[in-house]
Coordinates of C-alpha atoms in Angstrom, one line a residue:
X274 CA 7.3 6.9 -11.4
X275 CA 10.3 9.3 -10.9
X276 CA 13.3 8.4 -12.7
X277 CA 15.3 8.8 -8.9
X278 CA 12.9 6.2 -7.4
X279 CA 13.2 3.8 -10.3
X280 CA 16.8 2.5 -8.4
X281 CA 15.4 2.1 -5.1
X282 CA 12.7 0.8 -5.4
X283 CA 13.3 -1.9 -8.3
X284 CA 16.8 -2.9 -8.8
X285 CA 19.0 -1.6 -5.5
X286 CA 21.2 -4.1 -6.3
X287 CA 23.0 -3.4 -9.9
X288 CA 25.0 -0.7 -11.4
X289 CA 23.6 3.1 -11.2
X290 CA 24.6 3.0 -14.9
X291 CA 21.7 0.1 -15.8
X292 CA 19.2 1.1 -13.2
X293 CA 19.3 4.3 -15.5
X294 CA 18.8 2.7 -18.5
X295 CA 16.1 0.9 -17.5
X296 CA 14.4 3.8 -15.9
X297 CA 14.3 6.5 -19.1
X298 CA 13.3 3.1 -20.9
X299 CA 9.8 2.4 -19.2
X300 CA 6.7 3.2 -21.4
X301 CA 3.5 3.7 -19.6
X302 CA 0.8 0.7 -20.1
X303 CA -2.0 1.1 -22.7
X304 CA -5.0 1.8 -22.0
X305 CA -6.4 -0.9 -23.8
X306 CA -4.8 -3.6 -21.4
X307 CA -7.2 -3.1 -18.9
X308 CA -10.3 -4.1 -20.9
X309 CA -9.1 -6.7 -23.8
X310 CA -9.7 -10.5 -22.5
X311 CA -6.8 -12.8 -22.9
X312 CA -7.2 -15.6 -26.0
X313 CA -5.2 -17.9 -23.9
X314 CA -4.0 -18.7 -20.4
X315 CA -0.1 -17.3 -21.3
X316 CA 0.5 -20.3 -17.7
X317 CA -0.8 -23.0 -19.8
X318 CA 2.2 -22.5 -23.2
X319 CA 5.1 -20.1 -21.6
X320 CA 7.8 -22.3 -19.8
X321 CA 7.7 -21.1 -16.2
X322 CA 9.0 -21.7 -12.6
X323 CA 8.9 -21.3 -8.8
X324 CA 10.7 -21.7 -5.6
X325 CA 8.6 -22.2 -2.6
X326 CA 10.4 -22.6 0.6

């Protein structure tokens, strides 16, 4: 993605000074995450939440 649509698109909300940081900071994903299998469900050990309305 383009650094200038990081912003927008992601984090409208906060200060043009973070929403640039975290723009030059994303890496792209690995290849290899699209073919390993997962060892474990991450849902069944990592402490997690949501808010249905």
């Amino acid at each position: 993605m383009r650094q200038r649509r990081h912003r927008p698109l992601f984090a409208a909300d906060l200060l043009r000074s973070t929403t640039s940081m975290m723009a030059v900071s994303q890496r792209l994903v690995g290849a290899s995450a699209f073919g390993d299998t997962a060892s474990a469900a991450a849902w069944r050990t990592v402490p997690s939440w949501a808010l249905t309305g």
